[in-house]
Amino acid sequence: MSMTQELQRIWETIVRTITLYNFKDLLDMIIIAVVIYKLLELARETRAMPVLKGLGFILIAARLAEMIGLQAVAWMLNYIISAGAIVMVIVFQPELRRALEQLGKKRYFSKAAGGLLQNNEERADLAWVGEEIIRALLDLSKNRVGALIVIERKQPLEDIIHTGTRLEALVSQPLLENLFVDGSPLHDGAVVIRDDRIVAAGCFLPLTPQDGLDRSLGTRHRAAVGVSEVCDAQVFVVSEETGIISIAHEGKLMRSQDIKTLRARMEEIFGRPAPQVSLSEWFKRRTRHE
């Protein structure tokens, strides 16, 4: 058989195979491909990734053993693969739980239950809250007072609020600073802010199981990252040892934040403050309208 005939035969086989598939088969394959890609994406930066690579190697080895005819080896490897799903669920329960929480907090699943108002005008009314928090963070940093402030976004934090002391107090710089002063009954826990209220203080947060964090970071920073992994809250941390201000969001810790970055984050959460108008400018505008 000539090369041309061989290529023609391969081409006909490909065309015949393609014609056997319909739209449902194509949709089925696309869904499976997307699911596999998302699973690999979720496992990429976790302890599960090396195990997935190991299972992939065993799968290839099992198929090679079947082709060669090593029946005992193929049976053993196939048995390991069939038990692999159960092993993954048991060994990587924390990672799977975190992955499901990440899926559940996607924007199209979340409900605006108790979070910040999304209307621009309503958010602009809360711009002063961000300024109060910034001033408190800067003073706490200057005096090297440890602090942990959690700002609720779209996902309610009632389960965390219940672990602390409910306050329902208006946000203010002096109150925030006094809550974290050493010796205060609530200084060791986290403060939870919802809209313009300090809802609770002295709250306990889940610690992150991440191994990649700097060993010099203490419980306060691990708690900040931990809560940001399971919800969409914005978390601000002040280090008691160094006074460094850090931000935790979506499982990542960004250290050494300056006032410009803090203000940008606050504007993202609470909206941009209304521009200040001088008394003379205000009088001119009023006269013009009249």
PDB file of N, CA and C in Angstrom, residues 217-287:
ATOM      1  N   LEU A 217       5.308  34.604  60.490  1.00  0.00           N
ATOM      2  CA  LEU A 217       3.952  35.102  60.706  1.00  0.00           C
ATOM      3  C   LEU A 217       3.268  34.302  61.806  1.00  0.00           C
ATOM      4  N   GLY A 218       2.534  35.006  62.647  1.00  0.00           N
ATOM      5  CA  GLY A 218       1.879  34.363  63.783  1.00  0.00           C
ATOM      6  C   GLY A 218       0.446  33.972  63.496  1.00  0.00           C
ATOM      7  N   THR A 219      -0.266  33.662  64.598  1.00  0.00           N
ATOM      8  CA  THR A 219      -1.646  33.189  64.505  1.00  0.00           C
ATOM      9  C   THR A 219      -2.560  34.230  63.883  1.00  0.00           C
ATOM     10  N   ARG A 220      -2.310  35.506  64.179  1.00  0.00           N
ATOM     11  CA  ARG A 220      -3.177  36.569  63.659  1.00  0.00           C
ATOM     12  C   ARG A 220      -3.178  36.586  62.130  1.00  0.00           C
ATOM     13  N   HIS A 221      -2.011  36.433  61.527  1.00  0.00           N
ATOM     14  CA  HIS A 221      -1.928  36.440  60.062  1.00  0.00           C
ATOM     15  C   HIS A 221      -2.512  35.157  59.467  1.00  0.00           C
ATOM     16  N   ARG A 222      -2.279  34.028  60.118  1.00  0.00           N
ATOM     17  CA  ARG A 222      -2.832  32.760  59.621  1.00  0.00           C
ATOM     18  C   ARG A 222      -4.359  32.767  59.700  1.00  0.00           C
ATOM     19  N   ALA A 223      -4.885  33.433  60.723  1.00  0.00           N
ATOM     20  CA  ALA A 223      -6.341  33.553  60.840  1.00  0.00           C
ATOM     21  C   ALA A 223      -6.901  34.458  59.745  1.00  0.00           C
ATOM     22  N   ALA A 224      -6.170  35.532  59.433  1.00  0.00           N
ATOM     23  CA  ALA A 224      -6.617  36.447  58.376  1.00  0.00           C
ATOM     24  C   ALA A 224      -6.699  35.726  57.034  1.00  0.00           C
ATOM     25  N   VAL A 225      -5.658  34.957  56.708  1.00  0.00           N
ATOM     26  CA  VAL A 225      -5.666  34.201  55.450  1.00  0.00           C
ATOM     27  C   VAL A 225      -6.745  33.124  55.490  1.00  0.00           C
ATOM     28  N   GLY A 226      -6.913  32.483  56.646  1.00  0.00           N
ATOM     29  CA  GLY A 226      -7.888  31.407  56.770  1.00  0.00           C
ATOM     30  C   GLY A 226      -9.305  31.860  56.483  1.00  0.00           C
ATOM     31  N   VAL A 227      -9.709  32.996  57.047  1.00  0.00           N
ATOM     32  CA  VAL A 227     -11.079  33.457  56.811  1.00  0.00           C
ATOM     33  C   VAL A 227     -11.261  33.948  55.376  1.00  0.00           C
ATOM     34  N   SER A 228     -10.188  34.497  54.785  1.00  0.00           N
ATOM     35  CA  SER A 228     -10.296  34.971  53.396  1.00  0.00           C
ATOM     36  C   SER A 228     -10.381  33.820  52.404  1.00  0.00           C
ATOM     37  N   GLU A 229      -9.998  32.609  52.827  1.00  0.00           N
ATOM     38  CA  GLU A 229     -10.096  31.434  51.962  1.00  0.00           C
ATOM     39  C   GLU A 229     -11.525  30.919  51.852  1.00  0.00           C
ATOM     40  N   VAL A 230     -12.325  31.154  52.882  1.00  0.00           N
ATOM     41  CA  VAL A 230     -13.662  30.566  52.924  1.00  0.00           C
ATOM     42  C   VAL A 230     -14.771  31.576  52.672  1.00  0.00           C
ATOM     43  N   CYS A 231     -14.429  32.847  52.478  1.00  0.00           N
ATOM     44  CA  CYS A 231     -15.456  33.846  52.183  1.00  0.00           C
ATOM     45  C   CYS A 231     -14.821  35.002  51.408  1.00  0.00           C
ATOM     46  N   ASP A 232     -15.645  35.958  51.015  1.00  0.00           N
ATOM     47  CA  ASP A 232     -15.129  37.077  50.201  1.00  0.00           C
ATOM     48  C   ASP A 232     -14.796  38.307  51.038  1.00  0.00           C
ATOM     49  N   ALA A 233     -14.632  38.120  52.343  1.00  0.00           N
ATOM     50  CA  ALA A 233     -14.317  39.254  53.227  1.00  0.00           C
ATOM     51  C   ALA A 233     -12.952  39.856  52.904  1.00  0.00           C
ATOM     52  N   GLN A 234     -12.824  41.135  53.212  1.00  0.00           N
ATOM     53  CA  GLN A 234     -11.539  41.831  53.109  1.00  0.00           C
ATOM     54  C   GLN A 234     -10.977  41.954  54.521  1.00  0.00           C
ATOM     55  N   VAL A 235      -9.775  41.466  54.737  1.00  0.00           N
ATOM     56  CA  VAL A 235      -9.221  41.381  56.084  1.00  0.00           C
ATOM     57  C   VAL A 235      -7.953  42.230  56.176  1.00  0.00           C
ATOM     58  N   PHE A 236      -7.878  43.048  57.221  1.00  0.00           N
ATOM     59  CA  PHE A 236      -6.724  43.910  57.453  1.00  0.00           C
ATOM     60  C   PHE A 236      -6.044  43.475  58.753  1.00  0.00           C
ATOM     61  N   VAL A 237      -4.725  43.343  58.699  1.00  0.00           N
ATOM     62  CA  VAL A 237      -3.948  42.864  59.842  1.00  0.00           C
ATOM     63  C   VAL A 237      -2.833  43.852  60.157  1.00  0.00           C
ATOM     64  N   VAL A 238      -2.651  44.119  61.450  1.00  0.00           N
ATOM     65  CA  VAL A 238      -1.509  44.919  61.908  1.00  0.00           C
ATOM     66  C   VAL A 238      -0.633  44.010  62.759  1.00  0.00           C
ATOM     67  N   SER A 239       0.637  43.935  62.411  1.00  0.00           N
ATOM     68  CA  SER A 239       1.568  43.094  63.149  1.00  0.00           C
ATOM     69  C   SER A 239       1.974  43.762  64.451  1.00  0.00           C
ATOM     70  N   GLU A 240       1.895  43.003  65.536  1.00  0.00           N
ATOM     71  CA  GLU A 240       2.273  43.523  66.843  1.00  0.00           C
ATOM     72  C   GLU A 240       3.778  43.700  66.955  1.00  0.00           C
ATOM     73  N   GLU A 241       4.552  42.858  66.254  1.00  0.00           N
ATOM     74  CA  GLU A 241       6.009  42.906  66.343  1.00  0.00           C
ATOM     75  C   GLU A 241       6.613  44.005  65.480  1.00  0.00           C
ATOM     76  N   THR A 242       6.093  44.162  64.263  1.00  0.00           N
ATOM     77  CA  THR A 242       6.712  45.088  63.312  1.00  0.00           C
ATOM     78  C   THR A 242       5.857  46.304  62.978  1.00  0.00           C
ATOM     79  N   GLY A 243       4.565  46.254  63.256  1.00  0.00           N
ATOM     80  CA  GLY A 243       3.669  47.343  62.879  1.00  0.00           C
ATOM     81  C   GLY A 243       3.272  47.322  61.413  1.00  0.00           C
ATOM     82  N   ILE A 244       3.694  46.308  60.671  1.00  0.00           N
ATOM     83  CA  ILE A 244       3.373  46.211  59.237  1.00  0.00           C
ATOM     84  C   ILE A 244       1.879  45.931  59.055  1.00  0.00           C
ATOM     85  N   ILE A 245       1.267  46.647  58.111  1.00  0.00           N
ATOM     86  CA  ILE A 245      -0.143  46.439  57.784  1.00  0.00           C
ATOM     87  C   ILE A 245      -0.228  45.499  56.582  1.00  0.00           C
ATOM     88  N   SER A 246      -1.035  44.454  56.709  1.00  0.00           N
ATOM     89  CA  SER A 246      -1.206  43.476  55.632  1.00  0.00           C
ATOM     90  C   SER A 246      -2.684  43.352  55.285  1.00  0.00           C
ATOM     91  N   ILE A 247      -2.930  42.893  54.059  1.00  0.00           N
ATOM     92  CA  ILE A 247      -4.297  42.650  53.592  1.00  0.00           C
ATOM     93  C   ILE A 247      -4.407  41.201  53.152  1.00  0.00           C
ATOM     94  N   ALA A 248      -5.440  40.520  53.614  1.00  0.00           N
ATOM     95  CA  ALA A 248      -5.708  39.146  53.199  1.00  0.00           C
ATOM     96  C   ALA A 248      -6.987  39.127  52.391  1.00  0.00           C
ATOM     97  N   HIS A 249      -6.903  38.499  51.214  1.00  0.00           N
ATOM     98  CA  HIS A 249      -8.075  38.405  50.333  1.00  0.00           C
ATOM     99  C   HIS A 249      -7.915  37.198  49.428  1.00  0.00           C
ATOM    100  N   GLU A 250      -8.970  36.379  49.364  1.00  0.00           N
ATOM    101  CA  GLU A 250      -8.995  35.183  48.520  1.00  0.00           C
ATOM    102  C   GLU A 250      -7.806  34.262  48.790  1.00  0.00           C
ATOM    103  N   GLY A 251      -7.475  34.108  50.062  1.00  0.00           N
ATOM    104  CA  GLY A 251      -6.418  33.179  50.447  1.00  0.00           C
ATOM    105  C   GLY A 251      -5.009  33.680  50.233  1.00  0.00           C
ATOM    106  N   LYS A 252      -4.847  34.960  49.901  1.00  0.00           N
ATOM    107  CA  LYS A 252      -3.514  35.525  49.668  1.00  0.00           C
ATOM    108  C   LYS A 252      -3.260  36.663  50.651  1.00  0.00           C
ATOM    109  N   LEU A 253      -2.016  36.748  51.124  1.00  0.00           N
ATOM    110  CA  LEU A 253      -1.628  37.782  52.080  1.00  0.00           C
ATOM    111  C   LEU A 253      -0.692  38.764  51.397  1.00  0.00           C
ATOM    112  N   MET A 254      -1.092  40.035  51.376  1.00  0.00           N
ATOM    113  CA  MET A 254      -0.272  41.101  50.781  1.00  0.00           C
ATOM    114  C   MET A 254       0.245  41.987  51.904  1.00  0.00           C
ATOM    115  N   ARG A 255       1.557  42.006  52.109  1.00  0.00           N
ATOM    116  CA  ARG A 255       2.164  42.690  53.239  1.00  0.00           C
ATOM    117  C   ARG A 255       2.657  44.091  52.876  1.00  0.00           C
ATOM    118  N   SER A 256       3.004  44.847  53.919  1.00  0.00           N
ATOM    119  CA  SER A 256       3.588  46.193  53.786  1.00  0.00           C
ATOM    120  C   SER A 256       2.715  47.107  52.926  1.00  0.00           C
ATOM    121  N   GLN A 257       1.476  47.298  53.346  1.00  0.00           N
ATOM    122  CA  GLN A 257       0.554  48.145  52.605  1.00  0.00           C
ATOM    123  C   GLN A 257       0.690  49.600  53.048  1.00  0.00           C
ATOM    124  N   ASP A 258       0.759  50.504  52.061  1.00  0.00           N
ATOM    125  CA  ASP A 258       0.868  51.930  52.387  1.00  0.00           C
ATOM    126  C   ASP A 258      -0.518  52.571  52.351  1.00  0.00           C
ATOM    127  N   ILE A 259      -0.566  53.863  52.691  1.00  0.00           N
ATOM    128  CA  ILE A 259      -1.850  54.548  52.792  1.00  0.00           C
ATOM    129  C   ILE A 259      -2.564  54.626  51.438  1.00  0.00           C
ATOM    130  N   LYS A 260      -1.793  54.724  50.361  1.00  0.00           N
ATOM    131  CA  LYS A 260      -2.401  54.791  49.031  1.00  0.00           C
ATOM    132  C   LYS A 260      -3.140  53.495  48.703  1.00  0.00           C
ATOM    133  N   THR A 261      -2.511  52.366  48.997  1.00  0.00           N
ATOM    134  CA  THR A 261      -3.153  51.076  48.742  1.00  0.00           C
ATOM    135  C   THR A 261      -4.357  50.878  49.650  1.00  0.00           C
ATOM    136  N   LEU A 262      -4.218  51.271  50.901  1.00  0.00           N
ATOM    137  CA  LEU A 262      -5.334  51.134  51.842  1.00  0.00           C
ATOM    138  C   LEU A 262      -6.538  51.949  51.369  1.00  0.00           C
ATOM    139  N   ARG A 263      -6.275  53.180  50.932  1.00  0.00           N
ATOM    140  CA  ARG A 263      -7.376  54.033  50.482  1.00  0.00           C
ATOM    141  C   ARG A 263      -8.042  53.458  49.229  1.00  0.00           C
ATOM    142  N   ALA A 264      -7.247  52.868  48.336  1.00  0.00           N
ATOM    143  CA  ALA A 264      -7.816  52.255  47.132  1.00  0.00           C
ATOM    144  C   ALA A 264      -8.723  51.081  47.502  1.00  0.00           C
ATOM    145  N   ARG A 265      -8.293  50.275  48.468  1.00  0.00           N
ATOM    146  CA  ARG A 265      -9.115  49.152  48.926  1.00  0.00           C
ATOM    147  C   ARG A 265     -10.404  49.637  49.579  1.00  0.00           C
ATOM    148  N   MET A 266     -10.308  50.666  50.388  1.00  0.00           N
ATOM    149  CA  MET A 266     -11.498  51.192  51.062  1.00  0.00           C
ATOM    150  C   MET A 266     -12.486  51.788  50.069  1.00  0.00           C
ATOM    151  N   GLU A 267     -11.966  52.437  49.032  1.00  0.00           N
ATOM    152  CA  GLU A 267     -12.859  52.978  48.005  1.00  0.00           C
ATOM    153  C   GLU A 267     -13.555  51.860  47.244  1.00  0.00           C
ATOM    154  N   GLU A 268     -12.839  50.756  47.047  1.00  0.00           N
ATOM    155  CA  GLU A 268     -13.442  49.600  46.387  1.00  0.00           C
ATOM    156  C   GLU A 268     -14.574  49.016  47.231  1.00  0.00           C
ATOM    157  N   ILE A 269     -14.410  49.043  48.550  1.00  0.00           N
ATOM    158  CA  ILE A 269     -15.413  48.456  49.446  1.00  0.00           C
ATOM    159  C   ILE A 269     -16.549  49.424  49.743  1.00  0.00           C
ATOM    160  N   PHE A 270     -16.191  50.648  50.143  1.00  0.00           N
ATOM    161  CA  PHE A 270     -17.200  51.585  50.648  1.00  0.00           C
ATOM    162  C   PHE A 270     -17.572  52.685  49.659  1.00  0.00           C
ATOM    163  N   GLY A 271     -16.844  52.793  48.563  1.00  0.00           N
ATOM    164  CA  GLY A 271     -17.126  53.842  47.603  1.00  0.00           C
ATOM    165  C   GLY A 271     -16.191  55.025  47.788  1.00  0.00           C
ATOM    166  N   ARG A 272     -16.143  55.874  46.792  1.00  0.00           N
ATOM    167  CA  ARG A 272     -15.245  57.037  46.808  1.00  0.00           C
ATOM    168  C   ARG A 272     -15.898  58.179  47.595  1.00  0.00           C
ATOM    169  N   PRO A 273     -15.131  58.825  48.472  1.00  0.00           N
ATOM    170  CA  PRO A 273     -15.689  59.960  49.224  1.00  0.00           C
ATOM    171  C   PRO A 273     -16.132  61.071  48.285  1.00  0.00           C
ATOM    172  N   ALA A 274     -17.192  61.760  48.668  1.00  0.00           N
ATOM    173  CA  ALA A 274     -17.657  62.900  47.873  1.00  0.00           C
ATOM    174  C   ALA A 274     -16.608  64.004  47.928  1.00  0.00           C
ATOM    175  N   PRO A 275     -16.353  64.694  46.812  1.00  0.00           N
ATOM    176  CA  PRO A 275     -15.345  65.767  46.812  1.00  0.00           C
ATOM    177  C   PRO A 275     -15.729  66.889  47.762  1.00  0.00           C
ATOM    178  N   GLN A 276     -14.720  67.421  48.453  1.00  0.00           N
ATOM    179  CA  GLN A 276     -14.961  68.505  49.389  1.00  0.00           C
ATOM    180  C   GLN A 276     -15.218  69.812  48.628  1.00  0.00           C
ATOM    181  N   VAL A 277     -16.242  70.532  49.034  1.00  0.00           N
ATOM    182  CA  VAL A 277     -16.603  71.795  48.394  1.00  0.00           C
ATOM    183  C   VAL A 277     -16.454  72.912  49.421  1.00  0.00           C
ATOM    184  N   SER A 278     -15.738  73.966  49.020  1.00  0.00           N
ATOM    185  CA  SER A 278     -15.560  75.094  49.935  1.00  0.00           C
ATOM    186  C   SER A 278     -16.876  75.837  50.116  1.00  0.00           C
ATOM    187  N   LEU A 279     -16.957  76.638  51.189  1.00  0.00           N
ATOM    188  CA  LEU A 279     -18.182  77.377  51.482  1.00  0.00           C
ATOM    189  C   LEU A 279     -18.515  78.359  50.366  1.00  0.00           C
ATOM    190  N   SER A 280     -17.480  79.046  49.821  1.00  0.00           N
ATOM    191  CA  SER A 280     -17.724  80.014  48.748  1.00  0.00           C
ATOM    192  C   SER A 280     -18.225  79.329  47.482  1.00  0.00           C
ATOM    193  N   GLU A 281     -17.652  78.135  47.153  1.00  0.00           N
ATOM    194  CA  GLU A 281     -18.095  77.390  45.978  1.00  0.00           C
ATOM    195  C   GLU A 281     -19.521  76.911  46.163  1.00  0.00           C
ATOM    196  N   TRP A 282     -19.822  76.447  47.364  1.00  0.00           N
ATOM    197  CA  TRP A 282     -21.193  75.980  47.642  1.00  0.00           C
ATOM    198  C   TRP A 282     -22.187  77.116  47.475  1.00  0.00           C
ATOM    199  N   PHE A 283     -21.812  78.337  47.951  1.00  0.00           N
ATOM    200  CA  PHE A 283     -22.709  79.495  47.849  1.00  0.00           C
ATOM    201  C   PHE A 283     -22.907  79.892  46.395  1.00  0.00           C
ATOM    202  N   LYS A 284     -21.837  79.814  45.585  1.00  0.00           N
ATOM    203  CA  LYS A 284     -21.939  80.147  44.157  1.00  0.00           C
ATOM    204  C   LYS A 284     -22.889  79.201  43.446  1.00  0.00           C
ATOM    205  N   ARG A 285     -22.745  77.894  43.717  1.00  0.00           N
ATOM    206  CA  ARG A 285     -23.614  76.909  43.074  1.00  0.00           C
ATOM    207  C   ARG A 285     -25.075  77.133  43.465  1.00  0.00           C
ATOM    208  N   ARG A 286     -25.297  77.416  44.752  1.00  0.00           N
ATOM    209  CA  ARG A 286     -26.644  77.618  45.226  1.00  0.00           C
ATOM    210  C   ARG A 286     -27.277  78.854  44.549  1.00  0.00           C
ATOM    211  N   THR A 287     -26.477  79.924  44.435  1.00  0.00           N
ATOM    212  CA  THR A 287     -26.968  81.159  43.809  1.00  0.00           C
ATOM    213  C   THR A 287     -27.285  80.916  42.327  1.00  0.00           C
TER     214      THR A 287
END
